[in-house]
Each structure stands twice: as C-alpha cells, then as structure tokens.
Coordinates of C-alpha atoms in Angstrom, one line a residue:
M16 CA 56.9 86.8 143.1
F17 CA 53.6 86.6 144.5
I18 CA 53.5 89.6 146.9
E19 CA 55.1 91.6 144.2
F20 CA 53.0 90.7 140.8
R21 CA 49.7 91.3 143.2
S22 CA 51.9 95.0 144.3
A23 CA 52.0 95.8 140.6
V24 CA 48.7 94.7 139.3
E25 CA 46.8 96.9 142.5
D26 CA 49.0 100.5 140.7
A27 CA 47.3 99.0 137.4
V28 CA 44.4 99.2 138.5
A29 CA 44.4 102.4 140.9
A30 CA 46.5 104.6 138.0
A31 CA 43.7 103.4 135.3
L32 CA 41.1 104.8 137.6
A33 CA 42.7 108.0 138.5
A34 CA 43.1 108.6 134.8
R35 CA 39.2 108.8 134.3
D36 CA 38.7 110.7 137.9
L37 CA 37.6 107.3 139.5
P38 CA 37.7 106.6 143.2
T39 CA 40.8 104.1 144.1
D40 CA 39.5 103.2 147.8
D41 CA 38.2 99.6 146.6
L42 CA 40.5 97.9 144.1
G43 CA 38.8 94.3 144.0
I44 CA 41.7 92.4 143.7
E45 CA 41.1 89.0 144.2
E46 CA 41.9 85.6 143.1
P47 CA 40.2 83.8 140.0
P48 CA 38.6 81.1 139.9
A49 CA 40.9 77.7 139.1
D50 CA 39.3 77.3 135.6
V51 CA 41.0 81.5 134.8
D52 CA 43.7 81.4 133.3
A53 CA 44.7 84.1 135.0
V54 CA 47.4 85.0 138.6
L55 CA 44.9 88.0 140.2
A56 CA 41.2 90.0 138.9
S57 CA 39.9 92.6 140.0
S58 CA 36.0 93.6 140.8
V59 CA 36.1 96.3 140.1
A60 CA 33.9 97.3 137.3
F61 CA 30.7 95.8 139.9
R62 CA 31.3 98.9 141.7
L63 CA 31.8 101.2 139.6
A64 CA 29.6 100.5 137.0
S65 CA 26.1 103.0 138.9
E66 CA 28.9 105.7 138.8
V67 CA 30.0 105.4 135.3
G68 CA 26.3 105.1 134.1
A69 CA 27.2 101.9 132.0
P70 CA 27.0 97.8 132.6
P71 CA 29.9 95.7 134.3
P72 CA 31.8 94.6 131.5
A73 CA 32.2 97.6 129.6
V74 CA 33.4 99.4 132.6
A75 CA 36.3 96.6 133.1
A76 CA 37.1 96.8 128.8
E77 CA 37.2 100.5 129.5
V78 CA 39.5 99.9 132.3
A79 CA 42.1 97.4 130.1
A80 CA 42.3 99.5 127.7
E81 CA 44.2 102.1 130.2
I82 CA 46.4 100.0 131.8
D83 CA 50.2 99.1 129.7
P84 CA 51.3 95.8 131.1
D85 CA 55.0 96.8 130.0
E86 CA 54.7 99.7 132.9
Y87 CA 54.1 97.4 135.8
E88 CA 56.6 94.6 136.7
Y89 CA 55.5 90.5 136.3
V90 CA 52.4 92.0 135.4
G91 CA 51.3 90.7 131.2
E92 CA 48.5 89.4 129.0
I93 CA 45.4 91.6 131.0
T94 CA 42.0 90.2 129.5
T95 CA 38.5 90.6 130.0
Q96 CA 35.6 88.6 131.0
G97 CA 32.8 89.5 131.9
P98 CA 32.5 92.7 134.5
Y99 CA 36.8 90.7 135.4
L100 CA 39.8 91.8 134.6
N101 CA 41.9 88.9 134.9
F102 CA 45.3 89.4 134.9
A103 CA 48.6 87.2 133.8
P104 CA 51.9 86.7 134.3
D105 CA 54.9 87.1 132.3
E106 CA 57.8 85.0 131.7
S107 CA 59.8 86.6 134.2
Y108 CA 57.4 85.7 136.5
Y109 CA 57.9 82.1 136.3
E110 CA 61.6 82.3 135.9
D111 CA 62.0 84.2 139.1
T112 CA 60.2 81.9 141.3
L113 CA 61.9 79.3 139.9
A114 CA 64.9 81.1 141.3
A115 CA 63.5 82.5 144.7
A116 CA 62.1 79.2 145.9
G117 CA 65.8 77.7 145.3
D118 CA 66.8 79.0 148.2
E119 CA 66.2 76.6 151.1
A120 CA 64.8 79.9 153.3
Y121 CA 62.8 80.5 150.4
G122 CA 59.0 82.2 152.0
Q123 CA 60.8 83.5 154.8
R124 CA 60.6 87.5 155.1
P125 CA 63.1 90.5 155.5
P126 CA 63.2 92.1 158.9
T127 CA 60.1 93.9 159.5
G128 CA 62.1 95.2 162.7
E129 CA 59.2 95.0 165.0
S130 CA 59.0 92.4 167.7
V131 CA 56.2 90.0 168.9
V132 CA 55.4 88.0 172.4
V133 CA 53.3 85.1 171.4
E134 CA 51.9 83.6 175.0
H135 CA 50.3 80.5 174.4
T136 CA 49.6 76.8 176.4
S137 CA 49.5 78.6 180.0
A138 CA 47.9 75.5 181.2
N139 CA 47.6 75.5 185.1
P140 CA 50.8 73.2 186.5
T141 CA 48.8 70.8 188.5
G142 CA 49.1 67.9 186.0
P143 CA 50.1 65.4 183.0
V144 CA 49.0 67.7 179.9
H145 CA 45.3 66.9 178.4
V146 CA 44.0 66.3 174.9
G147 CA 41.7 69.3 175.5
R148 CA 44.3 71.6 175.8
A149 CA 46.4 70.3 173.1
R150 CA 45.1 72.9 170.8
N151 CA 46.4 75.6 172.3
P152 CA 50.1 74.5 172.2
I153 CA 49.7 73.1 168.2
I154 CA 47.4 75.8 166.9
G155 CA 50.0 78.8 169.6
D156 CA 53.3 77.3 168.7
A157 CA 52.1 77.7 164.6
I158 CA 50.7 81.5 164.9
A159 CA 54.8 81.9 166.0
N160 CA 56.1 80.4 163.1
A161 CA 54.2 81.9 160.6
L162 CA 55.5 85.3 162.6
D163 CA 58.9 84.4 162.4
Y164 CA 58.6 83.5 159.2
A165 CA 56.6 86.9 158.3
G166 CA 59.7 89.1 159.4
Y167 CA 59.0 89.6 163.2
D168 CA 61.2 89.0 165.9
V169 CA 59.6 86.5 168.1
E170 CA 59.1 85.2 171.5
R171 CA 57.1 82.2 172.8
H172 CA 56.1 82.3 176.4
Y173 CA 54.3 80.8 179.2
Y174 CA 52.7 82.6 181.5
V175 CA 52.9 80.3 184.6
N176 CA 50.1 80.3 187.0
D177 CA 52.0 79.8 190.7
A178 CA 49.8 82.2 192.8
G179 CA 46.1 80.6 192.7
R180 CA 44.3 77.9 194.3
Q181 CA 45.0 75.4 193.5
V182 CA 48.5 75.2 193.4
A183 CA 47.9 76.3 197.2
V184 CA 45.6 73.2 197.0
F185 CA 48.8 72.0 195.4
T186 CA 51.9 72.7 197.6
W187 CA 49.7 72.0 200.9
A188 CA 48.9 68.2 199.4
Y189 CA 52.4 68.0 198.5
E190 CA 53.1 68.8 202.4
T191 CA 50.8 66.9 203.9
F192 CA 50.7 63.3 202.1
D193 CA 53.2 60.6 201.9
E194 CA 54.4 58.8 198.9
S195 CA 52.7 55.7 200.7
E196 CA 49.1 56.9 200.9
L197 CA 48.9 57.5 197.5
P198 CA 48.8 54.6 194.3
E199 CA 51.4 54.1 191.6
P200 CA 52.2 56.6 188.9
E201 CA 50.7 56.0 185.7
R202 CA 54.3 57.1 183.8
E203 CA 57.9 58.0 185.4
K204 CA 57.5 61.2 185.0
P205 CA 57.7 64.7 187.2
D206 CA 53.8 66.0 186.1
Y207 CA 53.1 62.8 187.0
E208 CA 54.5 62.1 189.9
L209 CA 53.4 65.0 191.6
V210 CA 50.1 65.4 190.1
R211 CA 48.8 62.0 192.3
Y212 CA 49.5 64.8 195.6
Y213 CA 46.8 67.0 194.1
R214 CA 44.1 64.6 193.0
K215 CA 45.1 63.3 196.7
G216 CA 44.5 67.0 198.3
N217 CA 40.8 67.3 196.4
S218 CA 39.3 64.3 197.7
Y219 CA 40.7 64.6 200.9
L220 CA 38.8 68.6 201.3
E221 CA 36.2 66.8 199.9
E222 CA 35.4 63.7 201.9
A223 CA 36.9 65.1 205.5
D224 CA 35.4 65.8 208.9
E225 CA 34.7 69.8 209.0
A226 CA 37.4 70.4 211.5
A227 CA 39.8 68.4 209.5
T228 CA 38.6 70.4 206.2
A229 CA 38.7 73.7 208.2
A230 CA 42.3 73.0 209.3
A231 CA 43.0 72.4 205.8
E232 CA 42.2 75.7 204.4
E233 CA 43.5 77.6 206.6
E234 CA 47.3 76.3 205.7
I235 CA 45.9 76.7 202.1
E236 CA 45.1 80.3 202.6
S237 CA 48.2 81.1 203.9
I238 CA 50.0 79.8 201.9
M239 CA 48.4 82.2 199.7
Q240 CA 48.1 84.9 201.5
G241 CA 52.2 84.5 201.9
L242 CA 53.1 84.7 197.8
E243 CA 50.4 87.7 197.9
D244 CA 53.4 89.2 200.8
G245 CA 55.7 88.1 198.6
D246 CA 57.4 85.8 201.5
D247 CA 60.1 84.1 200.0
E248 CA 60.2 81.0 202.2
T249 CA 56.0 80.6 200.7
Y250 CA 57.3 81.2 197.6
E251 CA 60.6 78.6 197.3
R252 CA 57.5 76.0 198.5
V253 CA 55.4 76.8 195.8
S254 CA 58.6 77.1 193.2
E255 CA 59.1 73.6 193.8
V256 CA 55.8 71.5 193.4
V257 CA 55.6 73.7 190.7
D258 CA 59.1 74.1 188.9
T259 CA 58.9 70.3 189.0
V260 CA 55.0 70.0 187.2
L261 CA 56.6 72.0 184.9
E262 CA 59.4 69.8 183.9
G263 CA 57.3 66.4 182.8
M264 CA 55.0 69.3 180.7
T265 CA 57.8 70.7 178.9
Q266 CA 59.2 67.6 178.0
T267 CA 55.2 66.3 176.4
L268 CA 54.8 69.6 174.5
S269 CA 58.8 69.3 173.5
R270 CA 57.1 65.6 171.4
L271 CA 54.7 68.3 169.3
P272 CA 57.8 69.9 169.4
A273 CA 56.5 73.4 171.3
E274 CA 58.9 75.0 172.8
F275 CA 59.4 78.4 174.9
D276 CA 61.7 81.3 175.2
E277 CA 60.5 81.8 178.6
F278 CA 58.6 80.5 181.3
V279 CA 57.0 83.8 182.9
K280 CA 55.7 83.2 186.1
E281 CA 52.6 85.5 187.6
T282 CA 54.6 85.6 190.7
R283 CA 57.2 88.0 189.1
F284 CA 54.6 90.7 188.7
M285 CA 53.7 90.3 192.6
R286 CA 57.3 90.5 193.6
S287 CA 58.3 93.2 192.0
G288 CA 55.7 95.7 193.4
A289 CA 53.7 95.7 190.6
T290 CA 50.5 94.2 191.0
D291 CA 50.9 96.4 194.3
D292 CA 51.3 98.8 191.5
V293 CA 47.8 98.4 189.1
V294 CA 45.2 97.9 192.4
E295 CA 46.5 101.3 193.3
R296 CA 46.0 102.7 189.8
L297 CA 42.7 100.8 189.1
Q298 CA 41.5 101.9 192.5
A299 CA 42.1 105.7 191.6
L300 CA 39.3 104.7 188.4
E301 CA 35.6 106.5 188.1
E302 CA 34.7 102.9 187.6
A303 CA 36.3 101.3 190.7
E304 CA 34.0 100.9 193.9
Y305 CA 34.2 98.5 196.8
E306 CA 30.8 96.0 197.2
E307 CA 30.3 92.4 198.4
E308 CA 33.2 92.9 199.7
A309 CA 35.3 93.1 196.9
W310 CA 37.1 96.1 194.8
Q311 CA 35.8 95.7 191.7
L312 CA 35.3 98.3 188.7
D313 CA 32.1 98.8 187.4
L314 CA 32.6 98.9 183.4
S315 CA 28.8 98.8 182.3
A316 CA 29.0 102.2 180.1
H317 CA 32.0 100.4 178.4
G318 CA 29.8 97.4 177.0
I319 CA 30.4 94.8 179.8
D320 CA 27.8 93.6 181.9
K321 CA 30.0 92.3 184.2
N322 CA 32.0 93.6 187.1
F323 CA 35.8 93.1 187.3
V324 CA 36.9 92.0 190.5
F325 CA 40.4 93.3 191.2
L326 CA 41.0 93.0 194.8
R327 CA 39.4 90.3 197.9
S328 CA 38.7 91.8 201.0
D329 CA 41.6 89.7 202.6
G330 CA 44.1 92.3 200.5
T331 CA 44.6 89.4 197.9
T332 CA 44.6 89.9 194.1
L333 CA 43.0 87.4 191.7
Y334 CA 44.4 86.1 188.1
T335 CA 43.6 89.6 186.2
T336 CA 44.6 91.5 188.3
R337 CA 48.2 90.2 188.0
D338 CA 47.9 89.4 184.3
L339 CA 47.2 93.3 184.2
A340 CA 51.1 94.4 185.5
H341 CA 51.4 90.8 182.6
H342 CA 50.5 92.8 180.0
E343 CA 51.7 95.9 181.0
W344 CA 55.4 94.2 181.0
K345 CA 54.3 93.5 177.6
F346 CA 53.7 96.7 176.4
E347 CA 56.6 98.3 178.0
N348 CA 58.9 95.2 176.0
Y349 CA 57.1 94.4 172.6
D350 CA 55.9 95.8 169.7
R351 CA 52.5 93.4 169.5
A352 CA 51.7 91.0 172.5
V353 CA 49.0 87.5 171.1
T354 CA 47.7 85.7 173.5
V355 CA 46.2 82.1 172.6
V356 CA 43.2 81.2 174.8
G357 CA 40.0 79.2 175.5
E358 CA 37.1 80.5 173.9
D359 CA 35.7 80.1 178.3
H360 CA 38.2 83.3 178.4
K361 CA 36.1 85.7 176.1
L362 CA 34.6 87.6 179.0
T363 CA 37.5 87.2 181.2
F364 CA 39.8 89.2 178.1
S365 CA 37.4 91.6 177.4
Q366 CA 37.6 92.9 181.0
L367 CA 40.8 93.0 180.2
R368 CA 41.6 94.5 177.0
E369 CA 38.8 97.0 178.7
T370 CA 40.9 98.1 182.0
L371 CA 43.7 97.8 180.2
E372 CA 42.3 101.0 177.9
L373 CA 41.0 102.4 180.9
L374 CA 44.7 102.8 182.4
D375 CA 45.5 104.8 179.0
H376 CA 47.5 101.6 177.0
D377 CA 46.5 101.2 173.2
T378 CA 44.9 98.0 173.3
D379 CA 45.5 97.5 169.2
Q380 CA 48.7 95.9 170.1
L381 CA 47.6 93.3 171.5
D382 CA 45.6 90.3 170.0
Q383 CA 44.6 87.8 171.3
V384 CA 43.2 84.2 169.5
F385 CA 40.1 82.1 170.9
F386 CA 40.1 78.4 170.6
S387 CA 37.5 76.2 170.8
W388 CA 38.3 72.6 172.5
V389 CA 39.4 69.1 171.1
N390 CA 36.8 66.9 172.5
L391 CA 36.3 63.2 172.1
P392 CA 34.0 60.7 170.8
G393 CA 31.0 61.1 172.4
G394 CA 31.4 63.9 174.0
E395 CA 33.8 62.6 177.2
G396 CA 35.3 65.2 179.6
M397 CA 38.7 65.8 181.0
S398 CA 39.4 66.6 184.4
T399 CA 43.2 66.7 185.8
R400 CA 41.2 67.5 189.7
E401 CA 39.7 64.2 189.4
G402 CA 42.1 62.8 187.1
T403 CA 39.7 61.4 184.6
G404 CA 39.8 62.2 180.2
V405 CA 43.5 61.2 177.9
D406 CA 46.7 62.7 178.4
L407 CA 48.3 64.3 175.5
D408 CA 51.2 62.0 176.1
D409 CA 48.9 59.1 175.8
L410 CA 47.8 60.5 172.2
L411 CA 51.1 60.9 170.8
D412 CA 51.9 57.1 171.8
E413 CA 48.9 56.4 170.3
A414 CA 49.6 58.4 167.2
V415 CA 53.4 57.1 166.8
A416 CA 52.0 53.2 167.3
R417 CA 49.5 53.4 164.6
A418 CA 51.9 55.5 162.0
R419 CA 54.2 52.8 162.9
E420 CA 51.8 50.3 161.7
E421 CA 50.8 52.2 159.0
V422 CA 54.4 52.7 157.5
E423 CA 54.9 48.5 158.0
D424 CA 51.8 48.2 156.0
R425 CA 52.6 50.4 153.4
M426 CA 57.4 49.8 153.2
D427 CA 57.0 45.7 153.9
D428 CA 58.9 44.9 150.9
R429 CA 61.3 47.9 151.6
I430 CA 61.7 46.7 155.0
R431 CA 62.7 43.4 154.0
E432 CA 64.9 44.5 151.4
D433 CA 66.7 46.4 154.7
E434 CA 66.1 49.6 152.6
L435 CA 65.0 50.8 155.9
G436 CA 66.7 49.6 159.0
E437 CA 65.0 49.8 162.7
E438 CA 65.7 53.0 163.2
D439 CA 64.4 54.4 159.7
V440 CA 61.0 53.3 161.0
E441 CA 60.8 54.5 164.5
R442 CA 61.7 58.2 163.1
I443 CA 59.0 58.3 160.2
A444 CA 56.5 56.6 162.2
R445 CA 57.3 59.4 165.1
Q446 CA 57.0 62.3 161.8
V447 CA 54.3 60.7 160.4
G448 CA 52.1 60.3 163.7
I449 CA 52.5 63.4 165.2
G450 CA 52.7 65.5 162.1
A451 CA 49.1 63.9 161.7
V452 CA 47.8 65.1 165.1
R453 CA 49.4 68.2 164.8
Y454 CA 47.9 68.9 161.6
D455 CA 44.8 67.5 162.3
I456 CA 44.0 70.1 164.7
V457 CA 45.9 73.1 162.7
A458 CA 44.0 72.4 160.3
K459 CA 41.0 73.6 161.5
Q460 CA 40.0 77.2 162.2
P461 CA 40.3 77.9 165.9
S462 CA 37.2 78.8 166.4
K463 CA 35.9 75.5 164.8
A464 CA 35.1 72.8 167.9
I465 CA 36.9 69.5 166.6
T466 CA 36.4 66.0 167.6
F467 CA 39.2 64.2 167.8
E468 CA 38.7 61.4 165.6
W469 CA 41.9 58.1 165.0
E470 CA 40.5 57.5 161.3
R471 CA 40.3 61.3 160.1
A472 CA 43.7 62.6 162.0
L473 CA 46.0 59.3 160.8
D474 CA 43.9 59.3 157.6
F475 CA 47.3 58.9 155.0
E476 CA 44.8 60.0 152.2
A477 CA 43.9 62.7 150.7
Q478 CA 43.8 66.2 153.4
S479 CA 45.8 65.1 156.0
A480 CA 49.1 65.1 157.0
P481 CA 51.4 61.9 155.5
Y482 CA 49.5 63.1 152.2
V483 CA 51.5 66.7 152.3
Q484 CA 54.2 65.1 154.0
Y485 CA 54.7 62.2 151.1
V486 CA 55.1 65.5 148.9
H487 CA 58.2 66.0 150.2
A488 CA 59.3 62.5 150.6
R489 CA 59.2 62.2 145.9
C490 CA 60.6 65.8 146.3
R491 CA 63.5 63.7 147.9
G492 CA 63.6 61.0 146.3
I493 CA 64.0 62.4 143.2
L494 CA 66.3 64.1 144.3
D495 CA 68.5 61.9 145.8
G496 CA 72.1 61.8 144.5
E497 CA 71.3 64.3 141.5
S498 CA 73.3 68.3 140.8
V499 CA 70.6 71.0 140.6
P500 CA 72.0 73.5 138.0
A501 CA 72.7 77.2 139.3
A502 CA 71.4 77.7 136.2
V503 CA 68.8 76.4 134.2
D504 CA 66.0 77.1 131.1
G505 CA 62.6 78.5 133.6
D506 CA 61.3 78.5 129.8
L507 CA 60.8 75.1 128.9
L508 CA 58.8 74.7 132.4
D509 CA 55.5 75.5 129.3
T510 CA 53.6 72.2 130.4
P511 CA 49.8 73.4 131.8
E512 CA 51.4 71.4 135.1
E513 CA 54.5 72.8 135.1
R514 CA 53.0 76.5 135.3
D515 CA 50.2 75.4 138.2
L516 CA 52.5 74.2 139.7
L517 CA 55.1 77.8 139.7
R518 CA 52.1 79.6 140.4
T519 CA 51.3 77.4 143.2
I520 CA 55.1 78.2 144.5
A521 CA 55.0 81.9 143.7
R522 CA 51.9 82.2 146.4
F523 CA 53.9 81.0 149.5
P524 CA 54.8 83.9 150.7
A525 CA 51.5 86.2 150.4
V526 CA 50.3 82.7 152.3
V527 CA 52.8 83.4 155.3
E528 CA 52.0 87.1 155.4
G529 CA 48.3 86.5 155.8
A530 CA 48.5 83.6 158.3
A531 CA 50.8 85.9 159.9
E532 CA 48.8 89.1 160.0
D533 CA 45.6 87.7 160.8
L534 CA 46.7 84.7 163.3
E535 CA 45.6 82.3 160.8
P536 CA 47.9 79.4 160.4
H537 CA 44.6 77.1 159.1
R538 CA 45.5 79.4 155.6
V539 CA 49.1 77.6 155.3
A540 CA 47.5 73.6 155.9
T541 CA 44.8 75.0 153.0
Y542 CA 47.8 75.8 151.1
T543 CA 49.7 72.3 151.3
R544 CA 46.5 70.3 150.6
T545 CA 46.5 72.7 147.0
F546 CA 49.8 72.9 146.8
A547 CA 49.6 68.5 147.1
E548 CA 47.2 68.4 144.6
R549 CA 49.3 70.4 142.3
F550 CA 52.5 68.6 142.7
N551 CA 50.9 65.4 141.6
A552 CA 49.7 66.3 139.1
F553 CA 53.2 67.5 137.6
Y554 CA 54.4 64.0 138.6
R555 CA 52.1 62.4 136.8
E556 CA 52.7 64.3 134.0
C557 CA 56.0 65.4 133.6
P558 CA 58.7 62.9 133.7
V559 CA 61.9 64.7 135.9
L560 CA 64.9 61.5 135.6
E561 CA 63.5 60.5 131.9
A562 CA 62.8 63.8 130.5
E563 CA 62.9 64.2 126.9
S564 CA 66.5 66.1 127.3
E565 CA 69.2 67.2 129.5
E566 CA 68.0 70.9 129.2
L567 CA 64.9 70.1 130.2
R568 CA 65.7 67.4 133.1
D569 CA 68.0 70.1 134.3
A570 CA 64.8 72.8 134.5
R571 CA 62.3 70.2 136.0
L572 CA 65.2 69.3 138.8
A573 CA 65.8 72.7 139.8
L574 CA 61.4 73.0 140.2
V575 CA 62.1 69.8 142.2
A576 CA 63.8 71.8 144.4
A577 CA 61.8 74.8 144.5
A578 CA 58.9 72.6 145.8
A579 CA 60.3 70.5 148.6
H580 CA 61.5 73.5 149.5
T581 CA 58.0 75.2 149.2
V582 CA 56.5 72.3 151.2
G583 CA 58.9 71.5 153.3
N584 CA 59.1 75.6 155.0
A585 CA 55.0 75.3 154.5
L586 CA 55.0 72.0 157.1
D587 CA 58.2 74.0 159.3
V588 CA 55.3 76.8 159.9
L589 CA 52.6 74.1 160.8
G590 CA 55.5 72.4 163.2
V591 CA 55.0 69.4 161.0
A592 CA 58.0 68.0 160.1
A593 CA 59.2 67.2 156.9
P594 CA 59.9 63.8 156.1
E595 CA 63.7 63.1 154.1
S596 CA 62.0 59.3 152.7
M597 CA 58.6 57.3 153.5

C-alpha cells in the first residue's frame, strides 16, 4: 500500500503546484522523522520559497490548501510543520495493508516482463571457496532474490574461468603428479582433493631446476593453445579438472545457500568462434594498435589511461576478451545484465564497458556491483595457491557449532522437557548459524570493507540475524494451532504500536523495489531491524491470545500473520532462513 500511497501523494503535490503555475520537476517527497505522525512528507516549499517570494512555511501552507485529500487514494490528513507538508494515510490504508499482507507471497511484485541475468561468485575453479570471497555469492544471491521479488525474470549465472593459465597449470599438475606425492586432503570433498595438485604444481614451478621448469611451462602453454584452437581433447582434459573442482565448490555454496541456473564457461565462446569474431572487430577499431607484442586498444581519449590488451603475440586471447563475447551473448538474451565483482576489477570493467560501447552496444543495460573484501582480524591474507586462509566450509561449520552452543544454553529447559528433539536443535543451529553469517555480510554496503568477527556475526541481540529470526519464530509460535479469520475488523487496531507495525508492513514492497532498482540488498536488512523493533513493541503492549475481546483477538491474530509473512519474506530476500521455532 505504501507504493500506491506514495504515488497518490506525488500526484497530489504535482497537481497543487501545477494549479499555481509552479514547476513540478522536484516534489521533495521523503519519509518524515520517526516522531512525526505521518507516512510521507514533502520539502518542496524549500525549493519554491525564492520563486514564490514567501517564507517556506507560508509556501507549504499554500500548497496544502490546494489539495483535497478525498480526491486521492489512501491520503488522509494533510498538515504542515514549518516548511514541510506531512501526509497521513486514511483508514483504508491500514485495512488494505492488513489484507494484502495476509497473503503468504506478500512483497512479491507483479511481473515486469523484463529479464535479468545476475552473474556472481565466478571464483576461479582452483580450490575451495575462501572466506575472502564469501561476500560475492552472498551479495549476488541477495541481489538476485530482490530482483525476483520485484517482478523480474531472473537467471543466476556462474561464469567459469576454464581457459586461463591457472587452469592450465592445474590440468598439467593433475596429470603429472601422483596421489602418493600429495598430503591428505583437508576434507573428503572434490575441491579439497584436487586443490592438492594445484598447490603441488605451483610449488614445483617455483622450486624445480631451470630445465624441468621449462618443460613444464611448455606443456602448460600447449594446454592454453589447445583451448584457443578449440582442440576437443584439450577441452576434455581441462574439463575433468574444472568440473570436479566446481562440484565441490557448489556443494559449499549450496550451504549458504547460493545456487545457480547455469554455469557458463568462457571456453564456450572460444569454441563457438564468438571470441575470434570479437578480436576481428576490435582490430578494426581506430583505437586498436599493435605494441609491445600485443594487440591493444588505446582508450585514453575515452578517459581510461591504461590500454586494454585483447590479443597476445602468440594469438591467445585474454580473460576480458572472452568476457566481451560473453557480454554480447548476455545482451542478445537478456534485457538487463548485472555482474557482482570485487573492487579490484574496477579498471577491468571500465575497459570492458567502454569497449562494448565502441562495439556499438548500449551499456545502459549493464550494471556492476563492486564489493570490498571480507578480511580476518589482524589482516591475514588468503591464497588458494599457497593454501592459506580460512575456507568457507570451516567458517560455516564454526558458525553452526557456535550457534548450537547458544541455542542449547537458551533452550536448556525445553530440551530437558523433550519439547525439542536433537533434529530440531540441529535445524535451528544451522538456520541461526549460517543465517548469522549471511546477514552480517549482506547487511553492510558492498563498498565498505568487512573484518569478520564471531562476536558480531553471532550476536543474538539487536542488529543481528538471530534477533530478526526470533521475531518470525515468535509470530509462528503465537499462530500455532490458531485459525486466522478471513475477515476481521481492522479498525480495532488503533493503538500506536499496532499502527506503527502496520505502517512498517506497508513499506515492505517499496523496500524490495528500491533494493532491486539500486541493487542494494542491505536496505532490506536495515528494514528488518526496524521491523523487529516495531513488532517487539507491539508484542509488549498488545496481548494477542489474551486480548480483551474475541474481535480484537482475531484482528491481532491477522496482524501477527501479516507480520510473519512480511518478516519471513524479507529474510527470504536476504537468503536467511526464517525458523518456525527458536
């Protein structure tokens, strides 16, 4: 209802300004401070004061006088406070919010008819996923969820780097070394088993004598060239390694959970001829030049100082060259393309975007979300090549173990009374532990660096996932065994706490739309914290099952059901589980 109310307020202010022959290009619609009894406000009087030749409070009063609330849906009382026009909703706003949020799909917007591909994670298939890369699948998955809720037809893609030097080294090492030469794997998972070969190969290349290194490098180069030439045998050799490692990586990512509709390999565009076609068109550009034994684009005239190298002297392409073909394929198949990538790729993506424009593509349909890294306390680095750092599997295991301890401490009496079985405790520990990790990461703006700390991630108090998850569990606990009537008297929900909760519920679809439009899922996390505060205030002040009348009891049950749908779906956007009990 908030979206409809906002639209009505915009129409009302615009019509009032037009009636006085005033410009309507900036209506100044915003949300008022918490202590103002309104849902929306307009600061337009600030902008118009000089034009009208009157102080802002007088301008606000004149604009308000032009508006008849009865002409606009959901618009109730209009008041002024200094230079601000404040808009409160009418009773139908609350009634319709209660009815709309009674639907389990509340917050999901009608289909837009637009398709979006969200590419995220895309970590090189050279070993287990590290904590430093965990922000990519968590943010990427939440962005995809928000777009899905906002009505877009969303596909989630993992772009697989299966043609670079790292993969060639991995393939050579896998075929060269014997199992007996390797340490025991850290886990019985495909990625952990194969990463030993990769690490062994890199240490060999660093430590072997010159002749042995030269022989190894010759084989590595032949693998890279074989992929470039579209050789089927080389492709099969590389795929055996890449697909096995990806199998293990996806097992880890599914724990978050982060799942994908398609794994798009860069060799796909090499084998189809799309990359060769891109190279030919790049060479024909005015910006193309052959220098330092490589073909490159001079992009200085377009504000980018570093040249974009797209073809080596030996005829092999680079990752970004192949990514150009990948993006052209995206543009052919989707209305919008979103890529979630680390901040260290900013220059590369600037070059990519500018080059796509030189190839006559409209890059308005391309969006990039850059994220900063997840660090460990003390700034420890992470390297797959050296085998250092913390694997995401270890982090998730630790999160579940710590959550289990907290759950057992808080539920000790209920466990003794057999109200919760072992499976229940394990389920809650998993939902809370992994939910805490996801929430802690997605709740921050992507551009801000994070130093991961257990105390913050598993804080069971305010500003954490468990705090919000408990609201959903509390709602479900109240509703357990109860029947929510199809029709209730919403006018009975007139306390400040009930109205505040309804107003917060009404805003959820707009929060989802904003998060999707601006690719900022952390807005949903911020919303859930406010929601939890509003619900807890309602819970403290407004008895539900012990309400003073049957009619009020039914109305509050309906409000609790609406709250459960809202917070459950908000957590779903974030990819955080909404426990039925805690």
